mmCIF file of C-alpha atoms in Angstrom:
data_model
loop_
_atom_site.group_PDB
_atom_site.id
_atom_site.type_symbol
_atom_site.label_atom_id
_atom_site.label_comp_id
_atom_site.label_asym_id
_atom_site.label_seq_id
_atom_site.Cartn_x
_atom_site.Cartn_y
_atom_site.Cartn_z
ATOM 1 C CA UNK A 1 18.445 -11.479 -4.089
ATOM 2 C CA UNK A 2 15.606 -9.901 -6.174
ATOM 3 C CA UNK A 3 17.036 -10.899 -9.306
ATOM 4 C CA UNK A 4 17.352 -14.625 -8.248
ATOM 5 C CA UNK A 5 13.185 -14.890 -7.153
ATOM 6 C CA UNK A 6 12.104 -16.472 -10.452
ATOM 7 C CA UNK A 7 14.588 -19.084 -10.951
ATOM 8 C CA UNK A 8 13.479 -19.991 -7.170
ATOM 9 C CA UNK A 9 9.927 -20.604 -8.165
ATOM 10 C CA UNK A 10 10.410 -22.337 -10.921
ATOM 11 C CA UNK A 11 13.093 -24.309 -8.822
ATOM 12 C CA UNK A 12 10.389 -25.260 -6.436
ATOM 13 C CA UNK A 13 7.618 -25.305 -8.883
ATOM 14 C CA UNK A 14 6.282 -29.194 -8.062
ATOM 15 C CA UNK A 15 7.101 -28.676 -4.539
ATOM 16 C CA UNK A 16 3.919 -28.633 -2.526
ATOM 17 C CA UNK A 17 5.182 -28.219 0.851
ATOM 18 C CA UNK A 18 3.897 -25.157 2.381
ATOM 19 C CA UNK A 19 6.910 -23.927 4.087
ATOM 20 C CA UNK A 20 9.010 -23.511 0.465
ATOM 21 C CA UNK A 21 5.770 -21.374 -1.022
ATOM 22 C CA UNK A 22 5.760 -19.271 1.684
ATOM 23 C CA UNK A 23 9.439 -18.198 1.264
ATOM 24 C CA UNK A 24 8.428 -18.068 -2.562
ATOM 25 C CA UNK A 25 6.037 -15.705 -1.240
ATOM 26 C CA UNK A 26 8.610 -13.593 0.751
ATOM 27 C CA UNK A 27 11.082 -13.197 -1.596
ATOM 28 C CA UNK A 28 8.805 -12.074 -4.232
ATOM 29 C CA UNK A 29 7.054 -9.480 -1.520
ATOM 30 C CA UNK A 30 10.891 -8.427 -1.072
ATOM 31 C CA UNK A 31 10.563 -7.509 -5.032
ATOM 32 C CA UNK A 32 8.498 -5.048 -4.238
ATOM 33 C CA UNK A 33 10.211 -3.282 -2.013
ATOM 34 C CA UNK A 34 13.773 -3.804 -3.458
ATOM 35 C CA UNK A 35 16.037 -0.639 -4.070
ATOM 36 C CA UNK A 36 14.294 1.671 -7.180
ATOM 37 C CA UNK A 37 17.967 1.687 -8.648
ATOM 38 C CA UNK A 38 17.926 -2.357 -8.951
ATOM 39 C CA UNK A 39 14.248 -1.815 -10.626
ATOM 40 C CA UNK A 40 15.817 0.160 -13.291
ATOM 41 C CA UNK A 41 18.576 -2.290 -14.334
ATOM 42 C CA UNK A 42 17.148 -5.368 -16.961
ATOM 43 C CA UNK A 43 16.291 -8.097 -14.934
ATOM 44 C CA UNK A 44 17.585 -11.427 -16.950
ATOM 45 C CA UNK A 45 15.105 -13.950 -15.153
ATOM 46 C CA UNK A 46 11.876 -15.199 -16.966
ATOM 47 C CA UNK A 47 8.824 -13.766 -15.375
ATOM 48 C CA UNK A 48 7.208 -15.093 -12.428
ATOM 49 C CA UNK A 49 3.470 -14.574 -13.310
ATOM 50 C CA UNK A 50 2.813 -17.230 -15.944
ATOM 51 C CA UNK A 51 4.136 -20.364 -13.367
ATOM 52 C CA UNK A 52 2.676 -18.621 -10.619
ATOM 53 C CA UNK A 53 -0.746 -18.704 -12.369
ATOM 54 C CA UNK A 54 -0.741 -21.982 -12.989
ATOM 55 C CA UNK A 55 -0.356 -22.199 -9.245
ATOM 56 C CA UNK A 56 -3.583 -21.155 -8.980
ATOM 57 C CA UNK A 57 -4.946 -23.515 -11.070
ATOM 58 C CA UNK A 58 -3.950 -26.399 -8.289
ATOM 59 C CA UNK A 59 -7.140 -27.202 -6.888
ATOM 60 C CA UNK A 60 -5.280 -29.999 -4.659
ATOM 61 C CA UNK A 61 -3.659 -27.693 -2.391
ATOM 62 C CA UNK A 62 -5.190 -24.474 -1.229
ATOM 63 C CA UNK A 63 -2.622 -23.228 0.622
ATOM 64 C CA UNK A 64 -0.545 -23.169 -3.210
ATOM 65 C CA UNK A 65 -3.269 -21.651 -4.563
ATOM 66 C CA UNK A 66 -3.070 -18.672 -1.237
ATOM 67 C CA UNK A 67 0.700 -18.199 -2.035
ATOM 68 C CA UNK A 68 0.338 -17.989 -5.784
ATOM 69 C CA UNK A 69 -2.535 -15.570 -5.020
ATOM 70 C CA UNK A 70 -0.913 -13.679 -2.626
ATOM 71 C CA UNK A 71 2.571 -13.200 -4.643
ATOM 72 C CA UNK A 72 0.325 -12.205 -8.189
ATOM 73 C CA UNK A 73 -1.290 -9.597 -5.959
ATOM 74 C CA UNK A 74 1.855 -8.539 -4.848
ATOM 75 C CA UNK A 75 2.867 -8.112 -8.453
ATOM 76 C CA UNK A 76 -0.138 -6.359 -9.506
ATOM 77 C CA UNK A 77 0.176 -3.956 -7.034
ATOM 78 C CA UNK A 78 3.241 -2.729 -7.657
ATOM 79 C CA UNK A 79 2.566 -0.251 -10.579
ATOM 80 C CA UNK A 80 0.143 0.046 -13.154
ATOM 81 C CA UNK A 81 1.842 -1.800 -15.975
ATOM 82 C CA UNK A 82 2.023 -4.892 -13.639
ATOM 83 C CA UNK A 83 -1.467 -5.038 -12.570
ATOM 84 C CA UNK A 84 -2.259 -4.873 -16.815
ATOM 85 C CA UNK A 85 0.360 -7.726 -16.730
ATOM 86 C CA UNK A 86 -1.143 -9.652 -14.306
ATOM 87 C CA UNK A 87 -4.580 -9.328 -15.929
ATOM 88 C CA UNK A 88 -2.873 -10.058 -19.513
ATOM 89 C CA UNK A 89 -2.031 -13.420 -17.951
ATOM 90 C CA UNK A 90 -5.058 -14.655 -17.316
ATOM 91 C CA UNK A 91 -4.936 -14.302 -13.434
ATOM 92 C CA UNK A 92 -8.511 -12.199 -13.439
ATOM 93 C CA UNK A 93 -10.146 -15.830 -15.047
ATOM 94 C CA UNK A 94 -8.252 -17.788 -12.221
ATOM 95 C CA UNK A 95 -9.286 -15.458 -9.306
ATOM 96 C CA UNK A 96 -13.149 -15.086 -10.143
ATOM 97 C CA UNK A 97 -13.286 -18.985 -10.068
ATOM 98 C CA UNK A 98 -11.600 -18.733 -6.900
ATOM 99 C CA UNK A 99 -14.067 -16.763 -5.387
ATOM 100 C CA UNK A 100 -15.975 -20.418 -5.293
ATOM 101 C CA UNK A 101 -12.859 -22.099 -3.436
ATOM 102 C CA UNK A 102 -13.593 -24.155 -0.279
ATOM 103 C CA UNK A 103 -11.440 -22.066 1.471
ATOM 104 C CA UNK A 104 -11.619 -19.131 3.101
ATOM 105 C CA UNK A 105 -8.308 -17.970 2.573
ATOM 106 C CA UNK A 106 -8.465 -18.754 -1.114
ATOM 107 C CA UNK A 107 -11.469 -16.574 -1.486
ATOM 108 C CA UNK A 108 -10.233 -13.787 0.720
ATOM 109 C CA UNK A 109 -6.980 -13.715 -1.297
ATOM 110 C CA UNK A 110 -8.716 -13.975 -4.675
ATOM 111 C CA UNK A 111 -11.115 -11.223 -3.962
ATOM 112 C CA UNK A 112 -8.500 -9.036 -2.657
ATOM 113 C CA UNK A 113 -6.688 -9.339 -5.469
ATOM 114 C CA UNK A 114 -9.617 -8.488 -8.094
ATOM 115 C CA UNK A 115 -10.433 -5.686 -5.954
ATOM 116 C CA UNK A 116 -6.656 -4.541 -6.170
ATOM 117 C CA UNK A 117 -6.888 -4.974 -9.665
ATOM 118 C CA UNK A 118 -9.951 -3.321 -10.529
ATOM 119 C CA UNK A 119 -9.119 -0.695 -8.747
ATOM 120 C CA UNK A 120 -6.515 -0.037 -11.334
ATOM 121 C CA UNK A 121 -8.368 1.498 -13.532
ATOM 122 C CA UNK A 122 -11.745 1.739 -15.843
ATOM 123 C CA UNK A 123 -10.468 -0.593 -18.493
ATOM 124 C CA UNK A 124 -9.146 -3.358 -15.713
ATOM 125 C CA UNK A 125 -12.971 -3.024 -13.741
ATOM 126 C CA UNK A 126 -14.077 -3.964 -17.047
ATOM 127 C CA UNK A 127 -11.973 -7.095 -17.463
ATOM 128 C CA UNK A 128 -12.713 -7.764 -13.792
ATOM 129 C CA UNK A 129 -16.471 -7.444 -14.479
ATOM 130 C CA UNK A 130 -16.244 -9.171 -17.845
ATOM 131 C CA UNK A 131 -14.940 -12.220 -15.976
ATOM 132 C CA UNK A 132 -18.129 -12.379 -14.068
ATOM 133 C CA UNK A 133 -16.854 -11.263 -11.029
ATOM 134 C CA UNK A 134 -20.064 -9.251 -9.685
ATOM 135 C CA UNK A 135 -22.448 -12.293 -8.834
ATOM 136 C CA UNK A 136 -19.266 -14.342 -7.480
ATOM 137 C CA UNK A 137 -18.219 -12.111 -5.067
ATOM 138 C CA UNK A 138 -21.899 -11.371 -4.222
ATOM 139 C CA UNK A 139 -22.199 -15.017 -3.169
ATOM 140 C CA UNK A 140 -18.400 -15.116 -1.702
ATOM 141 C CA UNK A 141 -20.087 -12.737 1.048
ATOM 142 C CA UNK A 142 -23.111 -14.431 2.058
ATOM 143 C CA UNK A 143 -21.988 -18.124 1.991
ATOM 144 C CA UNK A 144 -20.063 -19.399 5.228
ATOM 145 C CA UNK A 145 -18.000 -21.765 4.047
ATOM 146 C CA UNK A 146 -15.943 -23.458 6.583
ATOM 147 C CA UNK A 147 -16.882 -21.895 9.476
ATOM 148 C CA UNK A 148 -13.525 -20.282 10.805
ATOM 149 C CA UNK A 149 -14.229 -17.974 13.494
ATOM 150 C CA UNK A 150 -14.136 -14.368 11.961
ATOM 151 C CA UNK A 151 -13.504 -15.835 8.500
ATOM 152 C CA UNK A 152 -16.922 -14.672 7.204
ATOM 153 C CA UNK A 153 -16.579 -11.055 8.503
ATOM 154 C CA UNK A 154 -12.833 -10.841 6.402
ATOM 155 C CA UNK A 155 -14.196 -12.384 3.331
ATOM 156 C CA UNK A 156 -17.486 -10.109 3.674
ATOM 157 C CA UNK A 157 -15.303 -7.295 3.973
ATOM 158 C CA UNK A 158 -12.958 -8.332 1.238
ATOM 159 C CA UNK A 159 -15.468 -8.274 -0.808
ATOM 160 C CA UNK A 160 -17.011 -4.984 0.100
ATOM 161 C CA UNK A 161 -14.274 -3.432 -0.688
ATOM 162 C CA UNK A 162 -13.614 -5.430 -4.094
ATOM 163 C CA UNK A 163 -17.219 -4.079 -4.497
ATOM 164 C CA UNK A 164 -16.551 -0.761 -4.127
ATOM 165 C CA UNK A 165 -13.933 -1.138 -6.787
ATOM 166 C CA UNK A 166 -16.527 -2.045 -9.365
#
């Protein structure tokens, strides 16, 4: 099933019904955890992250933007050499200007993810801070966006922690 996640999203790519990214989202969470034998065999799908951020790149639909956020953290979170992928890609570009999204999961998800990645190492906080990160997530925690009860206190705390990663 692992092996089949890629041709899936790019399957579904123009699909924009929530439902279909969240299984997107599933099956490539289910990467992560899939048997360390299977991880060492080639896997002959195209990779994921390029299509996935371009996903975040649809400022139509937020919840796209959420899964494609949430399944590139995913990624990058599985070992170093994937969060360096996942920063390669030009993810860390797409997530700072998240940090502005109208929506609160967007932001959460996007400052998660920088946090994730920055924690990584000295070389990704760099990237992370050369992006302009800093005053962006500075803001994400202060403005209340669109008012969802206990939204501010997760992105505030997202963002501490992101913060901490800096």
């Amino acid at each position: 099933m692992a092996h089949s996640i890629p041709a899936q999203v790019t399957q579904h790519a123009h699909c924009t019904h929530h439902e279909r990214h969240r299984q997107d989202r599933a099956e490539l969470f289910a990467l992560k955890f899939a048997d360390a034998r299977e991880q060492e065999t080639p896997n002959p799908n195209p990779n994921p992250i390029p299509l996935l951020v371009d996903r975040l790149r649809d400022d139509d639909d937020c919840c796209i933007q959420f899964e494609a956020a949430y399944a590139l953290t995913n990624i990058g979170c599985r070992s170093s050499q994937h969060a360096h992928a996942v920063a390669r890609s030009g993810a860390l570009a797409e997530y700072v200007r998240l940090l502005d999204s109208a929506c609160d999961d967007v932001r959460e998800q996007a400052s998660w993810a920088l946090g994730n990645i920055a924690g990584d190492g000295v070389a990704l906080r760099d990237a992370v801070l050369g992006e302009g990160a800093l005053p962006l997530l500075v803001t994400a925690m202060l403005v209340k966006r669109m008012g969802v009860p206990g939204g501010k206190s997760l992105i505030m705390r997202e963002c501490a922690w992101t913060l901490s990663n800096l």
